[in-house]
Coordinates of C-alpha atoms and ligand atoms in Angstrom, one line a residue:
M1 CA -22.9 30.4 47.9
K2 CA -25.7 29.6 50.1
P3 CA -24.6 29.9 54.0
G4 CA -26.8 26.5 53.9
F5 CA -24.6 25.3 51.2
I6 CA -21.4 26.2 53.1
R7 CA -22.6 24.7 56.6
L8 CA -23.6 21.0 54.7
V9 CA -20.0 21.2 53.6
A10 CA -18.4 21.9 56.5
I11 CA -20.2 18.9 58.0
F12 CA -19.4 16.5 55.1
S13 CA -16.0 17.4 56.2
M14 CA -16.1 16.9 59.9
L15 CA -17.7 13.7 59.4
F16 CA -14.8 13.1 56.3
A17 CA -12.6 13.7 58.3
M18 CA -14.1 11.3 61.4
F19 CA -14.1 8.6 59.6
V20 CA -10.5 8.5 58.0
S21 CA -9.2 8.8 61.4
A22 CA -11.5 6.3 62.5
S23 CA -10.6 4.1 60.0
F24 CA -7.3 4.5 60.5
G25 CA -6.6 4.1 63.8
G26 CA -5.0 1.1 65.2
E27 CA -3.9 -0.7 68.5
V28 CA -0.6 -0.8 69.6
E29 CA 0.1 -2.9 72.1
V30 CA 3.8 -2.3 73.2
L31 CA 5.9 -4.4 75.8
H32 CA 8.6 -2.4 77.0
W33 CA 9.9 -2.5 80.7
W34 CA 10.1 1.7 81.3
T35 CA 8.2 1.9 84.8
S36 CA 10.5 3.8 86.9
G37 CA 9.9 7.5 87.4
G38 CA 12.3 9.2 84.2
E39 CA 11.1 6.6 82.4
A40 CA 7.3 6.6 82.3
K41 CA 7.7 10.0 81.4
S42 CA 9.8 9.3 78.8
V43 CA 7.5 6.3 77.2
G44 CA 4.5 8.9 77.8
V45 CA 6.0 10.9 75.4
L46 CA 5.2 8.1 72.7
K47 CA 2.0 7.7 73.6
Q48 CA 1.4 10.9 73.6
L49 CA 1.9 11.1 70.2
L50 CA 0.9 8.2 69.2
E51 CA -2.5 8.6 70.3
A52 CA -2.5 12.1 68.2
E53 CA -2.6 10.2 65.5
G54 CA -5.9 8.5 66.4
H55 CA -4.2 5.8 67.3
T56 CA -4.7 3.7 70.5
W57 CA -1.7 2.6 72.8
K58 CA -2.5 -0.6 75.0
D59 CA 0.5 -0.5 77.6
F60 CA 2.3 -4.0 78.3
A61 CA 4.8 -2.9 81.1
V62 CA 6.7 -5.6 82.8
A63 CA 8.9 -4.0 85.5
G64 CA 12.0 -5.2 86.1
G65 CA 15.2 -3.2 85.1
G66 CA 17.2 -4.2 82.4
G67 CA 14.5 -5.9 80.9
D68 CA 14.8 -9.9 81.6
T69 CA 11.8 -10.5 83.1
A70 CA 10.3 -8.3 80.6
M71 CA 12.2 -10.5 77.7
T72 CA 11.1 -14.0 79.5
V73 CA 7.4 -12.8 79.5
L74 CA 7.6 -11.9 75.9
R75 CA 9.0 -15.5 74.3
S76 CA 5.6 -16.8 76.4
R77 CA 3.3 -14.3 74.8
A78 CA 5.0 -15.3 72.0
V79 CA 5.3 -19.1 72.4
S80 CA 1.7 -19.3 72.7
G81 CA 1.0 -17.4 69.3
N82 CA 0.4 -14.4 70.9
P83 CA 3.2 -11.5 70.6
P84 CA 1.8 -7.9 71.3
T85 CA 2.2 -5.7 68.7
A86 CA 5.6 -3.9 69.0
A87 CA 8.3 -4.9 71.7
Q88 CA 11.3 -3.0 73.1
V89 CA 14.0 -5.3 71.9
K90 CA 17.7 -5.1 71.3
G91 CA 20.8 -6.0 69.8
P92 CA 21.5 -9.5 69.1
Q93 CA 18.3 -10.6 69.8
I94 CA 16.5 -8.4 66.9
Q95 CA 18.3 -11.4 64.8
Q96 CA 17.1 -14.4 66.8
W97 CA 13.9 -13.0 66.6
G98 CA 13.9 -11.9 62.5
D99 CA 15.4 -16.5 62.4
E100 CA 11.6 -17.1 64.0
G101 CA 10.3 -15.2 60.6
V102 CA 7.7 -13.6 63.1
L103 CA 8.8 -10.0 62.2
A104 CA 7.5 -6.7 60.5
N105 CA 9.3 -5.5 57.6
L106 CA 9.3 -1.4 57.8
D107 CA 11.6 -1.3 54.5
D108 CA 9.2 1.4 53.2
V109 CA 8.8 3.3 56.7
A110 CA 12.0 3.5 56.3
K111 CA 12.9 4.9 53.1
K112 CA 10.6 7.0 53.6
G113 CA 12.3 8.5 56.3
D114 CA 15.4 7.9 55.0
W115 CA 16.9 5.8 57.8
D116 CA 20.2 4.9 56.4
R117 CA 21.2 8.3 56.1
L118 CA 20.2 9.1 59.5
L119 CA 21.7 6.4 61.0
P120 CA 25.6 5.5 61.8
A121 CA 25.9 2.5 59.8
V122 CA 26.9 0.5 63.6
V123 CA 23.1 0.9 64.8
S124 CA 21.3 0.4 61.1
D125 CA 22.8 -3.2 61.0
V126 CA 21.4 -4.2 64.4
M127 CA 18.2 -2.8 63.0
K128 CA 18.0 -4.9 60.0
Y129 CA 17.3 -8.4 59.2
K130 CA 18.8 -9.9 56.4
G131 CA 19.3 -6.3 54.9
H132 CA 15.4 -5.6 55.9
Y133 CA 14.6 -3.2 58.6
V134 CA 13.1 -4.9 61.1
A135 CA 13.4 -3.0 64.4
V136 CA 13.7 1.0 65.2
P137 CA 16.0 2.7 67.2
V138 CA 15.0 4.8 70.0
N139 CA 18.2 6.3 71.6
V140 CA 21.8 5.7 72.6
H141 CA 22.7 5.2 76.3
R142 CA 25.9 5.2 77.8
I143 CA 27.2 2.9 80.5
N144 CA 29.9 4.1 82.4
W145 CA 28.6 6.7 84.5
M146 CA 28.8 7.4 87.8
W147 CA 26.3 9.7 89.7
C148 CA 27.5 11.6 92.4
N149 CA 25.7 13.5 95.3
P150 CA 28.4 16.4 95.5
D151 CA 26.9 17.9 99.0
V152 CA 27.7 14.2 100.2
F153 CA 31.2 14.4 98.9
R154 CA 31.8 17.7 100.5
K155 CA 30.8 16.9 103.9
A156 CA 32.8 14.2 103.8
G157 CA 36.0 15.7 102.3
A158 CA 36.1 13.6 99.6
T159 CA 37.0 13.7 96.0
I160 CA 35.1 12.5 93.0
P161 CA 37.5 10.0 92.1
T162 CA 39.0 9.3 88.4
T163 CA 40.8 6.1 89.3
W164 CA 39.7 2.7 91.9
E165 CA 42.7 4.0 93.6
Q166 CA 41.1 7.3 94.5
F167 CA 37.6 5.4 94.4
S168 CA 38.9 3.3 98.0
V169 CA 40.2 6.8 99.4
A170 CA 36.9 8.7 98.8
A171 CA 34.6 5.6 99.8
E172 CA 36.7 5.0 103.3
K173 CA 36.3 9.0 104.0
I174 CA 32.4 8.6 103.1
K175 CA 31.5 5.7 105.2
K176 CA 33.3 7.2 108.2
A177 CA 31.3 10.8 107.5
G178 CA 28.6 8.7 108.4
F179 CA 27.2 7.7 104.5
I180 CA 26.9 5.3 102.2
P181 CA 29.5 5.5 100.0
V182 CA 27.7 3.5 97.0
A183 CA 24.3 3.6 96.1
F184 CA 24.1 -0.8 95.1
G185 CA 21.1 -3.0 93.6
G186 CA 22.1 -6.5 94.2
Q187 CA 20.2 -7.3 91.0
A188 CA 22.4 -9.9 88.4
W189 CA 22.0 -6.9 85.5
Q190 CA 23.5 -4.2 87.9
E191 CA 26.2 -6.5 89.3
A192 CA 27.1 -7.2 85.9
T193 CA 26.7 -2.8 84.6
V194 CA 29.3 -2.3 87.6
F195 CA 32.0 -5.2 86.4
E196 CA 31.6 -4.6 83.3
T197 CA 32.1 -0.7 83.5
I198 CA 35.8 -2.0 86.4
V199 CA 36.8 -4.3 82.7
L200 CA 36.2 -1.4 80.2
G201 CA 38.4 0.7 83.1
I202 CA 40.9 -1.6 83.8
G203 CA 40.9 -3.4 81.7
G204 CA 40.8 -0.9 78.5
A205 CA 39.1 -1.0 75.6
A206 CA 41.2 -3.5 73.4
F207 CA 40.7 -6.0 77.0
F208 CA 37.5 -4.9 76.9
R209 CA 36.6 -6.2 73.4
K210 CA 38.2 -9.9 73.6
A211 CA 36.8 -10.8 76.8
L212 CA 33.2 -9.3 77.1
I213 CA 32.5 -9.1 73.1
E214 CA 34.5 -11.9 71.5
A215 CA 34.1 -14.0 74.7
D216 CA 37.7 -14.6 74.5
S217 CA 38.9 -17.6 77.0
A218 CA 42.1 -16.6 77.6
A219 CA 41.0 -12.8 78.4
L220 CA 38.4 -14.4 80.8
N221 CA 40.7 -16.3 82.6
S222 CA 43.6 -13.3 82.9
E223 CA 45.4 -11.5 85.3
V224 CA 43.7 -8.7 84.4
M225 CA 40.3 -10.3 84.7
V226 CA 41.3 -11.4 88.5
K227 CA 42.0 -8.0 89.1
C228 CA 38.5 -6.5 87.5
L229 CA 36.9 -9.1 89.8
T230 CA 38.9 -8.0 92.7
I231 CA 37.9 -4.5 92.6
F232 CA 34.2 -4.9 92.1
K233 CA 34.2 -7.7 95.1
N234 CA 35.9 -4.6 96.8
I235 CA 32.9 -2.2 96.5
K236 CA 30.6 -4.4 98.7
Q237 CA 32.0 -3.5 102.1
Y238 CA 30.9 0.2 100.8
T239 CA 27.5 -0.5 100.1
D240 CA 24.4 -0.9 103.0
K241 CA 22.4 -4.2 103.9
D242 CA 19.9 -3.2 102.3
A243 CA 21.3 -3.7 98.6
P244 CA 20.7 -7.2 97.6
G245 CA 17.7 -7.0 95.5
R246 CA 17.0 -3.6 95.3
D247 CA 16.2 -1.4 92.4
W248 CA 18.1 0.8 90.1
N249 CA 16.1 3.5 90.4
L250 CA 15.6 3.3 94.3
A251 CA 19.5 3.3 94.4
T252 CA 19.9 6.4 92.4
A253 CA 16.7 8.3 95.3
M254 CA 19.5 7.1 97.8
V255 CA 22.0 9.8 96.2
I256 CA 19.3 12.3 95.5
Q257 CA 18.2 12.2 99.0
G258 CA 22.2 12.5 100.1
K259 CA 21.8 8.8 101.8
A260 CA 24.5 7.7 99.7
A261 CA 27.5 9.3 97.5
M262 CA 27.4 7.7 94.0
Q263 CA 25.8 4.7 91.9
F264 CA 27.4 4.0 89.1
M265 CA 24.5 3.3 86.4
G266 CA 23.7 4.1 83.0
D267 CA 22.6 7.0 82.3
W268 CA 18.9 6.3 82.6
A269 CA 19.9 7.3 86.3
K270 CA 20.0 11.0 85.2
G271 CA 16.2 10.9 84.0
E272 CA 15.4 9.9 87.4
F273 CA 17.6 12.8 88.6
T274 CA 15.2 15.2 86.6
A275 CA 12.5 13.8 86.8
A276 CA 12.8 14.6 91.0
G277 CA 13.2 18.6 89.6
K278 CA 17.4 18.0 90.3
A279 CA 19.9 20.0 88.8
P280 CA 22.9 18.6 86.5
G281 CA 26.3 20.3 88.0
V282 CA 24.5 21.5 91.4
D283 CA 22.8 18.9 92.9
F284 CA 23.6 16.2 90.9
I285 CA 26.8 15.3 89.0
A286 CA 27.9 12.9 86.5
A287 CA 31.1 12.0 86.2
P288 CA 32.7 8.9 83.8
A289 CA 33.1 6.1 86.2
P290 CA 36.7 5.6 86.9
E291 CA 39.5 5.5 84.1
T292 CA 36.7 5.2 81.5
S293 CA 37.2 8.8 80.4
G294 CA 37.0 9.0 76.5
A295 CA 36.1 5.2 76.5
F296 CA 31.4 4.9 75.2
L297 CA 30.3 1.6 76.3
F298 CA 26.4 2.1 74.1
N299 CA 23.4 0.4 74.8
I300 CA 20.8 1.4 72.3
D301 CA 16.9 0.9 73.2
S302 CA 14.7 -0.2 70.2
F303 CA 11.6 -1.8 69.1
I304 CA 10.4 -4.7 67.1
M305 CA 7.2 -4.9 65.4
F306 CA 5.2 -8.2 65.1
N307 CA 3.2 -9.3 62.1
V308 CA -0.3 -9.0 62.2
K309 CA -2.7 -9.2 59.7
N310 CA -5.3 -6.1 60.8
K311 CA -4.7 -3.3 58.4
D312 CA -5.3 -0.5 60.9
A313 CA -2.9 -2.2 63.5
Q314 CA 0.0 -2.3 60.6
A315 CA -0.5 1.7 60.4
A316 CA -0.5 1.8 63.9
Q317 CA 2.9 -0.1 64.2
K318 CA 4.0 2.3 60.7
S319 CA 3.2 5.2 62.7
M320 CA 4.9 4.2 65.9
A321 CA 7.8 3.6 64.0
R322 CA 8.0 6.8 62.2
L323 CA 7.7 8.9 65.1
I324 CA 10.0 7.4 67.1
M325 CA 12.9 8.8 64.3
E326 CA 11.3 11.8 64.2
P327 CA 13.1 14.8 66.1
K328 CA 10.4 16.1 67.7
F329 CA 10.3 12.7 69.6
Q330 CA 14.0 11.8 69.4
E331 CA 15.0 15.2 71.5
V332 CA 12.0 15.2 73.9
F333 CA 12.2 11.4 74.7
N334 CA 16.1 11.8 74.6
V335 CA 16.1 15.0 77.3
N336 CA 13.5 13.0 79.7
K337 CA 15.9 9.4 79.2
G338 CA 18.9 10.7 80.0
S339 CA 20.2 9.3 76.9
I340 CA 21.6 11.2 73.5
P341 CA 19.2 10.9 70.5
V342 CA 20.3 7.9 67.7
R343 CA 19.5 9.9 64.5
L344 CA 22.4 12.1 63.5
G345 CA 21.9 16.0 63.2
M346 CA 20.3 16.3 65.8
S347 CA 19.9 20.5 67.4
R348 CA 21.5 20.2 70.9
A349 CA 20.1 23.0 72.5
A350 CA 17.7 21.0 74.7
F351 CA 20.3 18.4 76.0
D352 CA 22.7 19.2 79.0
D353 CA 26.2 18.8 80.1
A354 CA 26.2 15.3 80.7
A355 CA 24.3 14.6 77.1
L356 CA 26.5 16.8 75.1
R357 CA 29.7 15.6 76.9
A358 CA 28.0 12.1 75.8
F359 CA 27.6 13.1 72.5
D360 CA 31.2 14.5 72.3
E361 CA 32.5 11.5 73.5
F362 CA 30.4 8.8 70.8
A363 CA 32.3 10.2 68.2
S364 CA 35.7 10.1 69.9
A365 CA 35.1 7.4 71.3
A366 CA 34.2 5.9 67.5
A367 CA 37.2 7.4 66.2
S368 CA 39.9 6.2 68.6
G369 CA 38.1 2.3 68.9
A370 CA 36.8 3.0 72.5
L371 CA 33.3 3.1 71.2
L372 CA 31.7 -0.7 72.8
P373 CA 28.7 -2.5 72.6
S374 CA 27.6 -3.6 76.6
M375 CA 27.7 -6.7 77.3
A376 CA 24.7 -6.4 80.3
H377 CA 22.5 -4.4 78.5
E378 CA 22.4 -7.0 75.3
M379 CA 24.5 -5.5 72.9
A380 CA 27.1 -7.6 72.3
V381 CA 27.0 -11.3 73.2
F382 CA 23.9 -14.0 72.9
P383 CA 21.9 -14.3 75.5
A384 CA 23.4 -17.2 76.5
I385 CA 26.6 -16.2 77.0
R386 CA 25.0 -13.0 78.9
G387 CA 23.7 -15.4 80.9
A388 CA 26.8 -17.3 81.4
I389 CA 29.0 -14.6 82.4
F390 CA 26.0 -13.1 84.4
D391 CA 25.9 -16.8 86.9
V392 CA 29.4 -16.6 87.8
V393 CA 29.8 -12.5 88.3
T394 CA 26.5 -12.6 90.7
N395 CA 28.0 -16.2 92.1
F396 CA 31.4 -14.5 92.8
Y397 CA 29.9 -10.9 94.2
N398 CA 27.8 -13.1 96.7
S399 CA 29.4 -15.4 98.0
D400 CA 33.0 -16.3 98.7
M401 CA 34.6 -17.2 95.7
P402 CA 38.2 -16.0 95.1
P403 CA 38.4 -14.0 92.2
E404 CA 41.2 -16.9 90.3
E405 CA 38.6 -19.4 90.8
A406 CA 35.6 -16.7 89.1
A407 CA 37.6 -16.2 86.6
K408 CA 38.6 -19.8 85.5
K409 CA 34.9 -20.6 85.5
L410 CA 34.0 -17.7 83.2
A411 CA 36.0 -18.7 81.0
Q412 CA 34.7 -22.3 81.4
D413 CA 31.1 -21.6 81.6
V414 CA 31.1 -19.3 78.7
K415 CA 33.1 -21.9 76.4
D416 CA 29.8 -24.1 77.6
A417 CA 27.2 -21.7 76.3
M418 CA 28.6 -21.2 73.1
Ligands
GAL501 C1 18.7 -0.6 80.5 C2 17.9 0.2 79.0 C3 17.2 1.6 79.5 C4 16.8 1.6 81.0 C5 17.6 0.7 81.5 C6 17.1 0.0 83.4 O1 18.6 -2.1 80.0 O2 18.1 0.4 78.3 O3 16.6 2.1 78.6 O4 16.0 2.0 80.9 O5 17.6 -0.7 81.2 O6 15.6 -0.4 83.4

């Protein structure tokens, strides 16, 4: 073959490759609330993978842990007929968006990727609307963790508590030693996160299910609930005066910097420790929140895709959905984020001890009936009920309302919201 001809073939193939990538490269506008250090690092992985396939990532980050602000913004964009192409939406809300008939069907991606086999049925059920995949899951977060600075505990002569009684003893010592016992962010979703962790610890799995999943009036207005509320309020004296309104990651930073001893938060907090270069088991300890060892309050992040007409945008949506479920993303993202992969059968080699514990307890809790969806993180109840619980919990925490009155109000307001 003549060299000129070979060069021509090479140029032609290059032009063809450019044409292919240009015609398939679409844009996805992705609404999410991952703006803290660890979160941004994690979501960056998805952006990179998508861009490597020739697509464009238009970032639509709405700050605010827990995602309530992001959900308000999403509603208003959707109401004005201009939703983003993809959005971070979880739990029962996926069904609500499905009811509105605006979601793209992801069945072909799911079929090719074998999602039915690679996802636990409890997860894939939530991702489907009327039997069709409309959402793709990203991870499994565990809520009932306590993030401790061992150095602060040591200096205060305190032991990491495994019961709420031990918590008070440790917190007193830490306070006397001049540290802030609990790094706390006074925002409704963070208060609800701590509260539901206490309900799990004090009430146990069966009580949690009755009260915060089935929204049962008798459980909500019960002596056990009064006890949970009392323990919740007891934490307040061990927080600092700047707690109201504080973002969760700033509370984590207090533990990282050795100003505070512990934070009750889901394992996205681990993403902050690792992003700050801290080593698990050395610079920080991840322990189950008091009295919740063996139980697993889960929180699964997922993305829905909105119907779009543009073929390139559709291709980009499908690539995004496929990439999320692929092992590479599942590993790198979850190592950074502090969560564990949602995809079954993944290698555990890259994960630290806290993650390994989460892997094991996810399985054992499922077997013992202590694997429970988080109320605070939109896994368990519809938004109206969650909103009613949030209002009572935050009003109770920030006023001198007696716990008996709060329990009564919980039952009443939840009933009204149903
Ligand atoms: C949760 C979400 C996590 C984490 C956290 C704080 O609702 O599931 O991924 O980001 O909010 O923003």
